[in-house]
Short mmCIF file of C-alpha atoms in Angstrom, two decimals:
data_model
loop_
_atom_site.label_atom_id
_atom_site.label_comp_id
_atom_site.label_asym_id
_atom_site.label_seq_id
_atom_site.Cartn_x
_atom_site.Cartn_y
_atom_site.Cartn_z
CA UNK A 24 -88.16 209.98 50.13
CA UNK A 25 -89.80 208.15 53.24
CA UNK A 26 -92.89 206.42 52.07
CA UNK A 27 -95.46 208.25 53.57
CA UNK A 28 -97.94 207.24 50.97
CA UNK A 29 -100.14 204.61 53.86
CA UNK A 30 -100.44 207.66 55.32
CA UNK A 31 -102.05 209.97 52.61
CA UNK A 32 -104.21 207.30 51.30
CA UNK A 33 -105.85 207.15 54.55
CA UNK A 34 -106.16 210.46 55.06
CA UNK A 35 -107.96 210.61 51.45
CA UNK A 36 -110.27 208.05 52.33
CA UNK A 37 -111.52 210.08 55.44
CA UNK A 38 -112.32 212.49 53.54
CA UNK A 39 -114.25 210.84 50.90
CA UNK A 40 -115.88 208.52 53.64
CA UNK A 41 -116.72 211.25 55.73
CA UNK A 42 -114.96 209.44 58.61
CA UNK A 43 -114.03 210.25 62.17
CA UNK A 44 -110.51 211.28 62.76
CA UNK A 45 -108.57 207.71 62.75
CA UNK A 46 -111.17 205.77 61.82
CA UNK A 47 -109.00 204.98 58.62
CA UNK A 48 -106.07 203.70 60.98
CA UNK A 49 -108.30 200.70 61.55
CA UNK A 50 -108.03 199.89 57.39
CA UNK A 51 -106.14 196.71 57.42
CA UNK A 52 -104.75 195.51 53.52
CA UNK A 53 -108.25 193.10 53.23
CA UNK A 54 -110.54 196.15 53.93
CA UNK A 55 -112.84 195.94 51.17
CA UNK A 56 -113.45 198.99 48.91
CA UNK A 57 -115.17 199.75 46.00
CA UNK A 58 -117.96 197.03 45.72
CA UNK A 59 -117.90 196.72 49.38
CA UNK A 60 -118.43 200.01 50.77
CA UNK A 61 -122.17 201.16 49.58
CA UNK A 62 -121.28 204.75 49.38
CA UNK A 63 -118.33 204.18 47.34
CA UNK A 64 -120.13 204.23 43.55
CA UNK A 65 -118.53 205.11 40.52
CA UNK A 66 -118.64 208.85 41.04
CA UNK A 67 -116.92 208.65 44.18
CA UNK A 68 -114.21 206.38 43.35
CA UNK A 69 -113.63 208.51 40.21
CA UNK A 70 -113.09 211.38 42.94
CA UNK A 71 -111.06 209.83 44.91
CA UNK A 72 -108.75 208.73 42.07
CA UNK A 73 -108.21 212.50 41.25
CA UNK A 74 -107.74 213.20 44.85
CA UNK A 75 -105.07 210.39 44.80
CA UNK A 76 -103.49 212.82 41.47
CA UNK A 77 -102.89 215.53 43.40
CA UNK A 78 -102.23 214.78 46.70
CA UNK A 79 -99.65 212.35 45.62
CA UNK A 80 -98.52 213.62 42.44
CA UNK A 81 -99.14 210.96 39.88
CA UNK A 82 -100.96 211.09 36.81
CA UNK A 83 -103.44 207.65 36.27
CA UNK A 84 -104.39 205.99 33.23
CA UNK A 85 -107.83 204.96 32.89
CA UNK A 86 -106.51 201.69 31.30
CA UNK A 87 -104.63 201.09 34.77
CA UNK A 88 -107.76 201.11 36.57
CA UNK A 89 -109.11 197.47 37.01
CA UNK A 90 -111.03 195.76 39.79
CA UNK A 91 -108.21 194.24 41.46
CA UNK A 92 -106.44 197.64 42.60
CA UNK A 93 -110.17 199.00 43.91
CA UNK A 94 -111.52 196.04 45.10
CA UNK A 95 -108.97 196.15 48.54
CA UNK A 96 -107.32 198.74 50.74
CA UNK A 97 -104.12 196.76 50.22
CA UNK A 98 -104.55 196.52 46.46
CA UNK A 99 -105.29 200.69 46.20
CA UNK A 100 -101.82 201.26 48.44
CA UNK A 101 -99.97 198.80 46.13
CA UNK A 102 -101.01 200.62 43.64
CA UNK A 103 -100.17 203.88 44.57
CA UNK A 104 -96.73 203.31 45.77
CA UNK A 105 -95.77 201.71 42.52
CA UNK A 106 -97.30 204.39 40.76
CA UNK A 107 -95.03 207.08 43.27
CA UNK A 108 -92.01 204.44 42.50
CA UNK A 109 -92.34 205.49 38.72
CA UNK A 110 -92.76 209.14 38.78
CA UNK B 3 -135.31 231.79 53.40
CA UNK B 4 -137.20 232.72 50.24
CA UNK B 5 -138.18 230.91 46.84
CA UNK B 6 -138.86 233.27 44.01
CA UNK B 7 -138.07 233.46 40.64
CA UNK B 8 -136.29 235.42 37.62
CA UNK B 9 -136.17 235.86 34.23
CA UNK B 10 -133.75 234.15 32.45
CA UNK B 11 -133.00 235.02 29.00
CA UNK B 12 -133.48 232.59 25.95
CA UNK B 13 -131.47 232.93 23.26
CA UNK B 14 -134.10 233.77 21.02
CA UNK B 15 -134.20 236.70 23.04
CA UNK B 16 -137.27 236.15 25.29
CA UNK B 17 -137.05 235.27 29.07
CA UNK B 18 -137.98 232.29 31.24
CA UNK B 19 -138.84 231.71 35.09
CA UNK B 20 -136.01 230.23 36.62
CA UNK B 21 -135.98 229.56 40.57
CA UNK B 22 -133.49 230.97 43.08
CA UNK B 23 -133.49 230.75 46.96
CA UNK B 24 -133.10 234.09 48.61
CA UNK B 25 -132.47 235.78 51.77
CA UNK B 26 -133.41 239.55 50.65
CA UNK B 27 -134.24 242.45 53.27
CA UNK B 28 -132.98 245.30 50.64
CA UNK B 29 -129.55 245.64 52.60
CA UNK B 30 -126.72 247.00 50.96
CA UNK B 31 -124.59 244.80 50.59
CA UNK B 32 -126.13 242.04 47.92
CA UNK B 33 -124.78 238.56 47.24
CA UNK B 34 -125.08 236.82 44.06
CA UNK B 35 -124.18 232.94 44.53
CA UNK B 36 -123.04 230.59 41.93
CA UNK B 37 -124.00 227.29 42.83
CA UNK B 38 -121.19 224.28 42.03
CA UNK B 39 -122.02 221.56 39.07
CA UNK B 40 -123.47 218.93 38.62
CA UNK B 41 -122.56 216.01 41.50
CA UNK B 42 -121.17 218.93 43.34
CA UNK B 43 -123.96 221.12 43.25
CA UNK B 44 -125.98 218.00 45.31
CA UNK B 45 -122.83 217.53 47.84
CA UNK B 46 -122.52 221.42 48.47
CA UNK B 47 -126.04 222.52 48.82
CA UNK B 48 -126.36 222.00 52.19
CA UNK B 49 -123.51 224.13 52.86
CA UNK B 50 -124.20 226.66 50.42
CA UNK B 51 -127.62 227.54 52.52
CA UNK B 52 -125.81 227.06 55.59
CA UNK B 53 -123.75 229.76 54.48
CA UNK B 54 -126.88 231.99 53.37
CA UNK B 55 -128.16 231.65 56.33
CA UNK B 56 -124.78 232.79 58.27
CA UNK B 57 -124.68 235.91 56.04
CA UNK B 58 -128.26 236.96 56.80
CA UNK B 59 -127.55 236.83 59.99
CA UNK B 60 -124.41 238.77 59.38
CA UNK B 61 -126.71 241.50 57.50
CA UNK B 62 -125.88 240.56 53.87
CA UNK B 63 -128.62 239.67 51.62
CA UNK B 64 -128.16 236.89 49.07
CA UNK B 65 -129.65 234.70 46.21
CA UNK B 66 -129.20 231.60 45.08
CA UNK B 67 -130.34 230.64 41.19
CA UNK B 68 -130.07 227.52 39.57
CA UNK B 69 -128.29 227.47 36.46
CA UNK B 70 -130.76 226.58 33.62
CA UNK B 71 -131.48 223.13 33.09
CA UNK B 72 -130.25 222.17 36.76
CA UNK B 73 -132.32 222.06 40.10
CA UNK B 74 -135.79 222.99 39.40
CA UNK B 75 -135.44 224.51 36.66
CA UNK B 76 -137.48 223.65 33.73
CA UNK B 77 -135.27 223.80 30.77
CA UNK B 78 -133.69 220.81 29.07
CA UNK B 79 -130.42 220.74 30.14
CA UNK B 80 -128.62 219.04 26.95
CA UNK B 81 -129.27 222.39 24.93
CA UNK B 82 -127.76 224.68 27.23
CA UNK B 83 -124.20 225.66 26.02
CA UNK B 84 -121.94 227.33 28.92
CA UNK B 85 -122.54 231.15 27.51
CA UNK B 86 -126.25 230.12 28.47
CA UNK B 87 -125.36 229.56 32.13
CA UNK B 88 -123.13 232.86 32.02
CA UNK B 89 -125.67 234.99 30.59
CA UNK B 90 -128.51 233.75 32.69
CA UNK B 91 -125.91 234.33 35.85
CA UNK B 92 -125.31 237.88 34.50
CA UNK B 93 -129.28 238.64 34.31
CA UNK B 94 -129.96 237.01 37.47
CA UNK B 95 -127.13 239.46 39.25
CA UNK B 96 -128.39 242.27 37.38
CA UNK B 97 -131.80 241.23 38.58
CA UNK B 98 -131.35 240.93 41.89
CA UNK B 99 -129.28 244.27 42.20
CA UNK B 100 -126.10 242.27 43.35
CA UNK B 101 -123.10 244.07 44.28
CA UNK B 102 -121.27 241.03 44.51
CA UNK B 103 -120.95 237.24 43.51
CA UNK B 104 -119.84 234.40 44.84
CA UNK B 105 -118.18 231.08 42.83
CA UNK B 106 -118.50 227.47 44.39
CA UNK B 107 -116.34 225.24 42.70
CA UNK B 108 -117.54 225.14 39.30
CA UNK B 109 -119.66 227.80 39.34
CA UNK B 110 -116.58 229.87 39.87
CA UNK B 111 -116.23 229.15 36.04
CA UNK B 112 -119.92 231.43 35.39
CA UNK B 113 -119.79 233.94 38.08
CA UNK B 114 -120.64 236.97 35.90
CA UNK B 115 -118.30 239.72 34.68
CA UNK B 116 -118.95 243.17 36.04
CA UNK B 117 -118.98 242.28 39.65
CA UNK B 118 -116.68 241.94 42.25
CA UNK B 119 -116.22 238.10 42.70
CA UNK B 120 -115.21 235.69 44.89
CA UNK B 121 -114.42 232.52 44.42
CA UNK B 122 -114.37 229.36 46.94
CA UNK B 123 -112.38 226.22 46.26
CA UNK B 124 -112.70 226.77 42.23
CA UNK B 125 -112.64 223.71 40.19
CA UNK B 126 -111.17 223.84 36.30
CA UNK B 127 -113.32 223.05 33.72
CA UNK B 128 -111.45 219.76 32.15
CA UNK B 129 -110.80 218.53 35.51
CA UNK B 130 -114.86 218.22 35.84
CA UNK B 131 -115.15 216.66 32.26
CA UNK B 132 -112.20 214.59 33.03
CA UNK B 133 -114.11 212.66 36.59
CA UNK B 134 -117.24 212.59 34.59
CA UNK B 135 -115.96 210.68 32.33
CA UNK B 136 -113.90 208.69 34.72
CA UNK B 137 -116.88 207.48 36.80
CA UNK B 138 -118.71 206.73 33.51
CA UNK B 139 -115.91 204.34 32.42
CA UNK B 140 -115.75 203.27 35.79
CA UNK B 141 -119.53 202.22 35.80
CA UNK B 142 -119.37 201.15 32.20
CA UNK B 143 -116.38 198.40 33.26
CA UNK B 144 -118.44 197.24 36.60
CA UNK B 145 -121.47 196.73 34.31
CA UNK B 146 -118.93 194.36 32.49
CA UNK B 147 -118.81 197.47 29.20
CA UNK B 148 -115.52 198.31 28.11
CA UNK B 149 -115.47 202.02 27.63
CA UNK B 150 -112.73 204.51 27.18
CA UNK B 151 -112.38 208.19 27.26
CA UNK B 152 -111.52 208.69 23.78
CA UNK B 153 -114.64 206.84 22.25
CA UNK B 154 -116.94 208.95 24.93
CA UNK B 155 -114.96 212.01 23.93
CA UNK B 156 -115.93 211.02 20.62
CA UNK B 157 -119.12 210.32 21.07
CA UNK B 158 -119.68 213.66 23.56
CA UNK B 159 -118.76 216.15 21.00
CA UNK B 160 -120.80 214.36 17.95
CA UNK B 161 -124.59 213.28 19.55
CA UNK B 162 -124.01 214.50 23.17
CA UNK B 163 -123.38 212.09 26.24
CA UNK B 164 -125.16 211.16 29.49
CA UNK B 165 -122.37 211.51 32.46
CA UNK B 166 -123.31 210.61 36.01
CA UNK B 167 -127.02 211.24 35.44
CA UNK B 168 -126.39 215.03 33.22
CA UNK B 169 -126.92 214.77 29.57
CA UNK B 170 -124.80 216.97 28.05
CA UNK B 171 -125.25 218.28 24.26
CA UNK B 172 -122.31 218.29 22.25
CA UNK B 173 -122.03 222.01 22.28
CA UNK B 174 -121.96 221.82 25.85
CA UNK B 175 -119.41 219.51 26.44
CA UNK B 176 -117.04 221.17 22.83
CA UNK B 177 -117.15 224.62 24.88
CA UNK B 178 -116.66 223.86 28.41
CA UNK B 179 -113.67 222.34 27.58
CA UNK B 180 -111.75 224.91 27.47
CA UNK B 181 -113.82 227.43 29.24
CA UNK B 182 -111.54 229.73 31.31
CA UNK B 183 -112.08 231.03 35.19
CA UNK B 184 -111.99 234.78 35.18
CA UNK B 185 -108.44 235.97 36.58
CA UNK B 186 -109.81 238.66 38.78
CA UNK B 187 -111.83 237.07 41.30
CA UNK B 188 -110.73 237.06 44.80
CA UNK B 189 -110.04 233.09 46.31
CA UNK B 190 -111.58 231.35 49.22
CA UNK B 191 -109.11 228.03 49.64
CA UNK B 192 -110.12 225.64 51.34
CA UNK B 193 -107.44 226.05 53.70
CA UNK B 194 -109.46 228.96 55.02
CA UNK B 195 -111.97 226.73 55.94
CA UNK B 196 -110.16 224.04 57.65
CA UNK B 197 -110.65 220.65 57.01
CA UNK B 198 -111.50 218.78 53.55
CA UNK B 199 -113.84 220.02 51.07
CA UNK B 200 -117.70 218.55 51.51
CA UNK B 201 -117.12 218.10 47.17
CA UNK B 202 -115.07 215.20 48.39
CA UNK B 203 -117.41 213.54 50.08
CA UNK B 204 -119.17 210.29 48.52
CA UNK B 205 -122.08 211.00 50.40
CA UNK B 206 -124.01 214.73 51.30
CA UNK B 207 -122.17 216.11 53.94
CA UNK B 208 -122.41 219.15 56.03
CA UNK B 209 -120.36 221.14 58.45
CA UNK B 210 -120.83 223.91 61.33
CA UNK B 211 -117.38 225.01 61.08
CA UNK B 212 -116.99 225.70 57.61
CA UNK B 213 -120.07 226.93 57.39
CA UNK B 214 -118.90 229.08 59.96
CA UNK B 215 -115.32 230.04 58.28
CA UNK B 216 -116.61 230.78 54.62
CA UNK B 217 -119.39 233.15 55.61
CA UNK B 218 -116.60 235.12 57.82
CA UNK B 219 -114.55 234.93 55.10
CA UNK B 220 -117.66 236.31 52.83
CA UNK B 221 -118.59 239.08 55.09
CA UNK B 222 -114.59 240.00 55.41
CA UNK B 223 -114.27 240.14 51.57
CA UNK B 224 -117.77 242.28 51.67
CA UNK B 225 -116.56 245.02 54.63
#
């Protein structure tokens, strides 16, 4: 399977963020996320973690969630390609 | 664009004013809409009237209530139980002489029996318990709580519980669990549309297009 998950993760943020069309492109691993980004409060992030579900096709644990993996852009993709690794 | 109101029943059998937006010249054909829940309802209100409007324009009347203890309406919303919001959807059609009603999201899972339905983009009814509770334990863990979604389960279904600004009774939250979408509805995806749902947005968004693409969509399913 090529690893298009950089890809889809950007894509989801668009649509969260309501941003242009490649917009996203310009997320580099340091972009800051949840914490950073004003409009991303808890009821966003917990939509774009069920976004993340289904368009990738993973299941996540609440317990799984901590700062670290929502704080970044870099730390959400790590995060989602392990979690693609496992299933 | 009109505000009027209806009466809603109570279940000790008398009625109650609710509010609904409507767009009503008598025509024929007689739209009964279903507004999404809760966060939803806020992100998708803009487009639901966008889409009203369209449909006027198209020559289709239509109505907008809000489900009881939402919007402006009056009630208490931790003692509503989902029959409630089906049998006030149900009166509301009836009252308003639909011949038709439309689902967003959510309210795909009330849109009343007994008339045709459509239903855009519609969202399961765990699946909108489950991110409620996410973002709760989400906000509960940046406040520096520890919460997890078996204690608020827990906690839901014996005194009620307060998710993303909606306090739910326990009735509430032990019956929408595993309330069903009706089977015979015909569905709007949101490939129709084009583009990604407004419900994903973290902020109100709007959109000409899909405006544009659900009310053809409508008026098609109306013809």
């Amino acid at each position: 399977m090529s690893d298009d998950t950089d890809l889809l993760l950007r894509r989801i943020l668009t649509d969260v963020l309501g941003l242009k069309q490649n917009q996203a492109s310009d997320f580099t691993e340091e972009t800051g996320l949840f914490g950073h980004l004003p409009e991303l409060d808890s009821m966003a992030v917990a939509g774009l973690l069920t976004e993340l579900e289904d368009r990738l096709d993973i299941v996540i644990d609440d317990d799984e969630i901590d700062g670290e993996m929502l704080e970044t852009y870099g730390g959400l993709l790590a995060f989602a390609k392990a979690k693609r690794e496992q299933a | 664009m009109t505000p009027l109101t209806w009466p809603c029943p109570l279940r000790d059998g008398t009625t109650t004013d609710e509010y609904a937006l409507s767009f009503d010249h008598a025509r024929a054909r007689r739209l009964l809409i279903v507004p999404a829940l809760f966060d939803e309802a806020n992100r998708l209100r803009r487009l639901t009237v966008e889409v009203m409007r369209r449909l006027d324009g198209a020559g289709i009347d239509s109505v907008l209530p809000d489900l009881p203890g939402t919007n402006e309406s009056l009630q208490p919303l931790e003692i509503q139980e989902p029959q409630d919001w089906s049998n006030a959807m149900a009166a509301a059609a009836s009252h308003f002489g639909a011949t038709h009603v439309l689902g967003i999201r959510g309210g795909c899972l009330f849109t009343p029996a007994g008339f045709a339905a459509l239903h855009y983009a519609p969202a399961k009814a765990p699946g909108i318990l489950r991110q409620m509770l996410r973002a709760r334990t989400l906000a509960a863990r940046e406040a520096g709580r520890e919460e997890t979604r078996e204690g608020l389960m827990h906690l839901a279904l014996t005194q009620g519980i307060e998710l993303v600004g909606h306090r739910l009774g326990p009735e509430f939250v032990r019956r929408f669990e595993t309330f069903a979408l009706r089977t015979d509805a015909v569905e709007i995806t949101q490939e129709t549309l084009g583009g990604s749902g407004l419900w994903l947005r973290a902020e109100p968004g709007e959109s000409a297009s899909q405006a544009d693409a659900l009310a053809a969509a409508i008026a098609r399913a109306l013809a």
